[in-house]
Coordinates of C-alpha atoms in Angstrom, one line a residue:
M1 CA -28.0 157.2 60.2
R2 CA -26.4 160.1 58.9
M3 CA -22.9 160.1 57.6
E4 CA -20.5 162.7 55.8
M5 CA -19.8 162.4 52.3
K6 CA -16.2 163.3 50.6
D7 CA -17.8 166.8 49.4
G8 CA -19.0 167.6 52.8
T9 CA -22.8 167.0 52.2
E10 CA -25.1 164.9 54.5
A11 CA -26.8 161.7 53.4
L12 CA -29.1 159.2 55.1
V13 CA -28.3 155.9 54.9
N14 CA -31.2 153.7 55.0
N15 CA -31.7 149.9 56.2
N16 CA -30.0 148.5 53.0
G17 CA -26.9 150.3 53.6
H18 CA -27.9 153.2 50.4
C19 CA -26.8 156.4 50.9
E20 CA -29.5 159.3 50.1
E21 CA -28.8 162.8 49.6
E22 CA -30.5 165.2 51.1
Q23 CA -30.0 168.6 49.1
V24 CA -30.4 167.2 45.3
S25 CA -32.3 164.2 44.0
S26 CA -29.6 162.3 42.3
L27 CA -31.5 159.5 44.1
K28 CA -31.1 156.2 41.6
L29 CA -34.2 154.0 42.0
S30 CA -31.7 151.0 42.4
H31 CA -31.0 152.6 46.0
L32 CA -34.8 152.6 47.0
L33 CA -35.6 149.1 45.5
A34 CA -33.0 146.8 45.2
S35 CA -30.8 145.1 47.6
K36 CA -27.3 143.4 48.2
D37 CA -28.8 140.4 47.4
R38 CA -31.5 141.5 44.7
D39 CA -31.3 143.7 41.3
F40 CA -34.8 142.7 40.1
L41 CA -38.3 143.0 40.3
L42 CA -41.1 140.8 39.8
A43 CA -43.4 141.3 36.7
P44 CA -46.9 139.5 36.4
S45 CA -45.4 136.7 34.0
G46 CA -43.2 135.7 36.3
A47 CA -39.9 137.0 34.8
Q48 CA -37.5 139.2 36.6
V49 CA -37.0 142.8 35.2
K50 CA -34.0 144.9 36.1
V51 CA -34.4 147.6 38.5
S52 CA -32.0 149.6 36.3
D53 CA -34.5 149.2 33.5
L54 CA -36.7 151.8 35.5
E55 CA -34.4 154.8 35.8
G56 CA -35.5 157.9 33.9
K57 CA -39.0 156.8 34.1
I58 CA -42.3 158.0 36.0
V59 CA -42.5 155.7 38.9
G60 CA -45.5 154.6 41.2
F61 CA -44.6 152.9 44.6
L62 CA -48.0 151.3 45.5
F63 CA -48.4 150.3 49.3
A64 CA -51.2 148.2 49.5
A65 CA -52.7 144.5 50.8
N66 CA -55.2 142.2 50.0
W67 CA -56.4 142.0 53.3
Y68 CA -58.1 145.6 53.4
P69 CA -61.1 145.9 51.0
P70 CA -60.4 149.6 49.6
C71 CA -57.0 148.5 48.6
R72 CA -58.7 146.0 46.2
G73 CA -61.3 148.5 45.2
F74 CA -58.5 150.9 44.2
I75 CA -56.8 148.1 42.2
Q76 CA -59.1 147.9 39.9
L77 CA -59.4 151.2 39.3
L78 CA -55.4 151.8 39.3
A79 CA -55.2 149.1 36.7
G80 CA -57.5 150.9 34.2
V81 CA -55.7 153.8 34.5
Y82 CA -52.1 152.0 33.8
E83 CA -53.2 150.0 31.1
D84 CA -54.6 153.1 29.3
L85 CA -51.1 154.9 29.9
K86 CA -49.0 152.0 29.2
S87 CA -50.5 151.7 26.1
S88 CA -49.1 155.3 25.1
V89 CA -46.4 156.0 27.5
P90 CA -43.9 153.2 27.9
H91 CA -41.8 155.6 30.2
F92 CA -44.4 155.2 33.1
E93 CA -44.5 152.0 35.6
I94 CA -45.8 151.1 39.1
V95 CA -44.3 148.9 41.6
Y96 CA -45.9 147.0 44.2
V97 CA -44.9 147.2 47.7
S98 CA -46.9 144.4 49.7
S99 CA -48.4 144.5 53.3
D100 CA -50.0 141.1 52.7
E101 CA -50.1 138.8 55.8
D102 CA -48.3 135.8 53.8
M103 CA -46.9 134.4 50.3
D104 CA -50.3 132.9 49.3
A105 CA -52.1 136.1 50.2
F106 CA -49.1 138.0 47.6
N107 CA -49.3 135.7 45.2
S108 CA -53.5 135.7 45.1
F109 CA -53.4 139.5 45.3
Y110 CA -50.6 140.1 42.8
E111 CA -52.4 138.2 40.0
T112 CA -54.9 141.0 39.8
M113 CA -52.3 143.6 38.9
P114 CA -50.3 144.1 35.4
W115 CA -47.6 146.0 36.9
L116 CA -44.0 145.0 38.6
A117 CA -43.5 144.3 42.6
I118 CA -40.9 144.1 45.0
P119 CA -40.6 140.2 46.1
F120 CA -42.5 139.3 49.0
S121 CA -39.7 137.9 50.9
D122 CA -37.6 141.2 50.7
L123 CA -39.1 142.5 53.9
E124 CA -36.5 145.0 54.7
T125 CA -36.7 147.0 51.6
K126 CA -40.6 147.3 51.9
K127 CA -40.0 148.3 55.5
A128 CA -37.5 150.9 54.5
L129 CA -40.0 152.2 51.9
T130 CA -42.4 152.6 54.0
R131 CA -40.6 154.5 56.5
K132 CA -38.9 156.7 54.0
Y133 CA -42.1 157.7 52.9
D134 CA -44.1 157.9 55.8
V135 CA -46.8 155.7 55.0
E136 CA -49.4 155.8 57.5
G137 CA -52.4 154.0 55.7
I138 CA -53.4 151.9 52.6
P139 CA -54.0 152.1 49.8
C140 CA -50.9 154.6 49.3
L141 CA -49.5 156.0 45.6
I142 CA -46.3 157.5 45.8
M143 CA -45.3 159.3 42.4
L144 CA -41.5 159.8 41.8
Q145 CA -40.3 161.8 38.8
P146 CA -37.0 160.7 37.0
A147 CA -33.9 162.0 39.0
K148 CA -32.5 165.0 37.6
D149 CA -29.7 167.2 38.8
H150 CA -30.4 170.3 41.3
V151 CA -34.0 168.9 41.8
K152 CA -34.7 168.1 45.2
E153 CA -36.4 165.0 45.8
D154 CA -39.4 166.7 47.3
D155 CA -40.0 168.6 44.7
A156 CA -39.9 165.1 42.7
T157 CA -42.3 163.5 44.7
L158 CA -46.1 163.4 44.9
R159 CA -47.7 161.4 48.3
N160 CA -51.5 162.1 47.1
G161 CA -51.6 159.3 44.0
V162 CA -54.5 157.4 45.2
E163 CA -56.3 160.7 45.3
L164 CA -55.0 162.0 42.1
V165 CA -55.9 158.9 40.4
H166 CA -59.9 158.9 42.1
R167 CA -60.2 162.6 41.0
Y168 CA -58.5 162.9 37.5
G169 CA -57.6 159.1 36.4
T170 CA -55.4 159.6 33.5
Q171 CA -55.3 163.0 33.0
A172 CA -53.3 163.1 36.3
Y173 CA -50.2 161.9 34.1
P174 CA -47.1 162.7 34.4
F175 CA -48.5 163.0 38.1
S176 CA -46.1 166.1 38.6
K177 CA -46.7 169.2 40.8
E178 CA -46.9 171.1 38.0
R179 CA -49.6 168.9 36.2
V180 CA -51.6 169.0 39.4
E181 CA -51.3 173.0 39.8
Q182 CA -52.3 172.7 35.9
L183 CA -55.7 170.5 37.0
L184 CA -56.5 172.9 39.8
E185 CA -56.7 175.7 37.6
E186 CA -58.8 174.1 34.7
E187 CA -61.3 173.0 37.6
K188 CA -61.5 176.6 39.0
E189 CA -61.9 178.0 35.7
K190 CA -64.7 175.2 34.9
R191 CA -66.2 176.0 38.1
E192 CA -66.7 179.8 37.6
N193 CA -68.1 178.9 33.9
Q194 CA -70.4 175.9 35.3
T195 CA -73.7 175.8 33.4
L196 CA -76.0 172.8 33.1
T197 CA -75.3 172.3 29.7
S198 CA -71.8 172.1 30.2
L199 CA -72.2 169.5 32.7
L200 CA -74.8 167.3 31.3
A201 CA -74.7 167.7 27.6
N202 CA -71.9 166.9 25.0
Q203 CA -71.2 166.9 21.4
H204 CA -73.1 163.4 20.7
R205 CA -75.8 163.8 23.3
D206 CA -77.9 166.8 24.1
Y207 CA -80.6 165.1 26.3
V208 CA -81.3 162.9 29.4
L209 CA -83.5 160.2 29.6
S210 CA -87.3 160.4 31.2
H211 CA -88.6 157.3 33.4
A212 CA -87.3 153.9 32.0
G213 CA -85.8 155.5 29.0
R214 CA -88.6 155.8 26.8
N215 CA -88.2 159.5 26.0
Q216 CA -85.8 162.0 25.6
V217 CA -85.8 165.3 27.4
P218 CA -83.7 168.0 26.0
V219 CA -81.1 169.7 28.5
A220 CA -81.8 172.8 27.4
S221 CA -85.2 172.3 29.2
L222 CA -83.7 171.9 32.5
V223 CA -82.2 175.2 32.4
G224 CA -83.4 177.8 35.3
K225 CA -84.5 174.7 37.3
T226 CA -83.1 173.8 40.5
I227 CA -81.5 170.6 39.7
G228 CA -80.5 167.5 41.9
L229 CA -77.4 165.3 40.4
Y230 CA -78.1 161.5 42.2
F231 CA -74.9 159.3 42.3
S232 CA -76.3 156.3 43.1
A233 CA -76.4 152.3 42.1
G234 CA -78.6 149.4 42.7
W235 CA -75.8 147.4 44.6
C236 CA -75.4 150.0 47.0
V237 CA -77.0 148.8 50.3
P238 CA -77.0 152.6 51.5
C239 CA -78.7 153.7 48.2
S240 CA -81.5 150.9 48.9
K241 CA -81.9 153.0 51.8
F242 CA -81.5 156.6 50.9
A243 CA -83.7 156.3 47.9
P244 CA -87.1 155.9 49.6
K245 CA -86.4 159.1 51.6
L246 CA -85.4 161.3 48.8
I247 CA -88.6 159.5 46.4
S248 CA -90.6 160.9 49.3
A249 CA -88.9 164.2 49.3
Y250 CA -89.0 164.5 45.6
H251 CA -92.9 164.2 45.4
K252 CA -93.6 166.4 48.2
I253 CA -91.4 169.1 47.0
K254 CA -92.9 168.8 43.1
Q255 CA -96.4 169.1 44.8
T256 CA -95.7 171.9 46.8
L257 CA -94.5 173.7 43.7
A258 CA -97.5 172.7 41.7
E259 CA -99.6 174.5 44.5
K260 CA -97.7 177.4 44.5
A261 CA -99.9 180.1 43.3
S262 CA -96.9 182.3 42.3
S263 CA -96.2 184.0 38.9
E264 CA -92.1 183.1 39.7
E265 CA -90.8 180.6 37.6
E266 CA -89.8 177.9 39.9
D267 CA -89.0 174.0 39.3
F268 CA -87.2 171.3 40.7
E269 CA -85.8 168.1 39.1
I270 CA -83.5 165.2 39.9
V271 CA -81.0 163.3 37.0
L272 CA -79.8 160.2 38.1
V273 CA -75.7 159.6 37.6
S274 CA -75.7 155.6 37.6
H275 CA -72.9 154.2 38.8
D276 CA -74.7 150.5 37.8
R277 CA -72.7 147.8 36.3
D278 CA -74.5 146.6 33.4
Q279 CA -77.8 148.1 31.5
S280 CA -80.1 145.4 33.0
T281 CA -79.7 146.6 36.5
F282 CA -79.5 150.1 35.2
N283 CA -82.9 149.3 33.9
S284 CA -84.5 147.4 37.1
Y285 CA -83.2 150.3 39.5
Y286 CA -84.3 153.3 37.6
S287 CA -87.6 151.9 37.3
T288 CA -88.1 152.3 40.8
M289 CA -87.4 156.4 40.5
P290 CA -90.0 159.0 39.2
W291 CA -87.2 161.4 38.0
L292 CA -84.6 161.9 35.0
A293 CA -81.0 160.1 34.0
L294 CA -78.4 160.0 32.0
P295 CA -77.8 157.3 29.8
F296 CA -75.8 153.8 31.2
G297 CA -72.5 154.2 30.5
D298 CA -72.3 157.6 29.3
P299 CA -68.7 159.2 29.7
E300 CA -70.3 162.2 31.4
I301 CA -70.9 159.7 34.4
K302 CA -67.3 159.7 35.3
N303 CA -66.1 163.4 34.3
L304 CA -69.3 164.4 36.9
A305 CA -67.9 162.1 39.4
R306 CA -64.6 163.7 39.1
H307 CA -66.0 167.2 38.8
F308 CA -67.6 166.8 42.2
D309 CA -65.2 164.8 43.7
V310 CA -67.6 162.0 44.3
Q311 CA -65.8 159.8 47.1
G312 CA -68.6 157.5 47.7
I313 CA -72.3 157.1 46.9
P314 CA -75.0 157.8 47.4
C315 CA -74.0 161.5 46.9
L316 CA -76.7 164.3 46.2
V317 CA -75.2 167.4 44.3
I318 CA -77.6 170.4 43.9
L319 CA -77.3 173.1 41.4
G320 CA -78.6 176.1 41.4
P321 CA -81.3 177.9 38.7
D322 CA -78.0 179.3 37.2
G323 CA -76.4 176.2 36.7
K324 CA -73.8 176.6 39.9
T325 CA -73.0 174.4 42.6
M326 CA -74.9 175.2 45.6
T327 CA -74.0 172.4 47.8
I328 CA -72.4 168.8 47.5
H329 CA -73.9 167.7 50.6
G330 CA -77.8 167.3 49.4
R331 CA -78.1 163.7 50.9
S332 CA -77.3 165.0 54.5
L333 CA -79.6 167.7 54.0
I334 CA -82.7 165.6 53.2
N335 CA -81.8 163.5 55.8
L336 CA -81.9 166.1 58.3
Y337 CA -84.7 168.0 56.8
K338 CA -86.4 166.0 54.2
E339 CA -88.3 168.2 51.7
N340 CA -87.9 171.4 54.1
A341 CA -84.3 171.3 52.8
Y342 CA -85.7 173.1 49.1
P343 CA -84.5 175.0 47.7
F344 CA -81.1 174.1 49.3
T345 CA -79.9 177.8 49.4
R346 CA -77.6 178.8 52.0
A347 CA -80.4 181.1 53.6
K348 CA -82.7 178.2 53.8
V349 CA -79.9 176.0 55.5
E350 CA -79.2 178.9 58.0
Q351 CA -82.9 178.8 58.7
L352 CA -83.3 175.1 59.2
E353 CA -79.9 174.9 61.6
K354 CA -81.4 177.5 64.0
Q355 CA -84.7 175.9 64.1
L356 CA -82.8 173.0 64.9
E357 CA -80.7 174.8 67.8
E358 CA -84.0 175.8 69.1
E359 CA -85.2 172.1 69.3
A360 CA -82.1 171.1 70.6
K361 CA -82.6 173.4 73.8
D362 CA -85.7 170.9 74.7
L363 CA -83.7 167.9 74.2
P364 CA -82.3 165.9 77.5
T365 CA -78.2 166.4 77.5
L366 CA -77.8 162.7 78.7
V367 CA -79.3 159.5 77.6
F368 CA -78.9 156.3 79.4
H369 CA -79.2 153.6 76.0
E370 CA -80.6 150.1 77.3
G371 CA -79.8 148.1 74.7
H372 CA -76.2 149.8 74.6
R373 CA -75.6 149.7 78.3
H374 CA -73.8 153.0 78.2
D375 CA -74.8 156.7 78.6
L376 CA -75.2 158.8 75.2
N377 CA -74.1 162.2 75.8
L378 CA -75.7 165.4 73.5
V379 CA -73.2 167.1 71.3
S380 CA -73.0 169.2 68.6
D381 CA -70.6 170.4 65.8
G382 CA -69.0 173.1 68.8
N383 CA -68.6 170.4 71.5
G384 CA -67.5 167.1 69.9
G385 CA -69.6 166.6 67.5
G386 CA -69.9 166.7 63.7
P387 CA -70.5 164.5 60.7
F388 CA -71.7 161.3 61.4
I389 CA -73.2 158.3 60.4
C390 CA -76.2 157.3 62.7
C391 CA -75.9 153.5 64.0
V392 CA -79.4 152.9 63.8
C393 CA -80.5 154.1 60.5
D394 CA -76.9 154.2 58.8
E395 CA -77.9 157.5 57.3
Q396 CA -75.6 160.7 57.8
G397 CA -76.3 163.2 60.1
S398 CA -74.6 166.4 61.1
S399 CA -75.1 169.2 64.1
W400 CA -76.5 167.4 67.0
A401 CA -76.4 163.7 67.9
Y402 CA -76.3 161.3 70.9
Q403 CA -72.9 160.2 71.1
C404 CA -71.2 157.5 73.3
L405 CA -67.9 158.5 74.9
Q406 CA -66.4 155.4 75.2
C407 CA -66.8 153.8 72.2
G408 CA -68.2 156.5 69.6
Y409 CA -71.5 155.2 68.8
E410 CA -74.0 157.9 67.5
V411 CA -77.3 158.2 66.6
H412 CA -79.7 161.1 65.7
P413 CA -81.7 162.3 68.3
K414 CA -85.0 161.4 66.1
C415 CA -83.5 157.8 66.2
V416 CA -84.3 157.8 70.4
T417 CA -87.6 156.8 71.8
T418 CA -88.2 158.3 75.1
V419 CA -89.0 155.7 78.0
H420 CA -89.1 157.9 80.9
R421 CA -87.0 161.1 81.9
D422 CA -85.3 161.5 85.2
N423 CA -83.5 164.4 86.6
N424 CA -82.8 165.5 82.5
V425 CA -81.6 161.8 82.0
L426 CA -83.6 160.3 79.3
V427 CA -83.8 156.0 79.8
G428 CA -84.8 155.5 76.3
R429 CA -84.2 152.9 73.6
V430 CA -83.2 153.3 69.9
G431 CA -85.6 153.2 67.1
N432 CA -89.5 153.5 67.0

């Protein structure tokens, strides 16, 4: 609701009866976090912390719930960042805005958090914050700078805190727009000056491990090769499905290069960037692989994940012989083209895409899938298709797919087996 203030400016009145000036962020946290019956927040110890104690601090509003798995994963990451910052930056705080279903769920989830929280019973304050910041999905982390005169509220608010924490960790502090611009500029400069050595080596280590860690291979010996950085882990089910395909492609690429009668220096290698949780699991997982690896727990692992903005595993980043990034979509290219994707250049990918277009001309436009009981339409990037996860092999795909327009079921054309064909309609089944 709008109302006119005594000085003639307009303000918004939120559900708690608090006024919010639109033009200048003289907004106090008490207007956002307190209610007429409560002027405190909960601490993990059970103590009550005055909302007024947060004035002048950088504060993050964390919208999350225990019933949503991505929230649980993000909480673990954010807790580490929070503890690191709080040990050196006392004027930083996070407030949990719960979407839990009941008090027991709230208590159970909040036990995993080291920061403050709005009491679960204060539904109106939580609703007001959700509306004010237009929160459409969780987890969501809204970062607020301390209120200053003549600073607009929008300029003091960052809405992509989850992305910043994932990408930069503690380096994102103080979560200001100026800091984000600085980080983006640093990333741009780092990409422009990127070399294999700057990515894989540091002042404490100039090597990677060979199979099972028995030998050390100098990073310098990899310069000039096409390199795949394989982000993976033994606990990851999609990784276990993709790894055999990558191993097969790796051996075939190496064999083809060995058989080449060429004077040109050309080679291909893969380096495992492990996300395993302990040394023994790493050792067991790496023992199944024929390529190189960064040591378990090496600090460059987190740096590489941030540098390439790795949102999930498995992920295969391809570096050219000059050390520059050729593609972050190596996994998709291996799934689509196997060993033929090498050397992963733009020209090679365009050639393969044209071949795929030609092959698609012979595909039926409609599939009646016996097991699915729906028609599957042949789609591509240009007519309703795009990147997808095949419902049969659980692997990434792009370009052409058979898609159910009713429920979104999608499969690779290669995962459809012909039973019989009738008027350009393929009656088939999924799988071999």
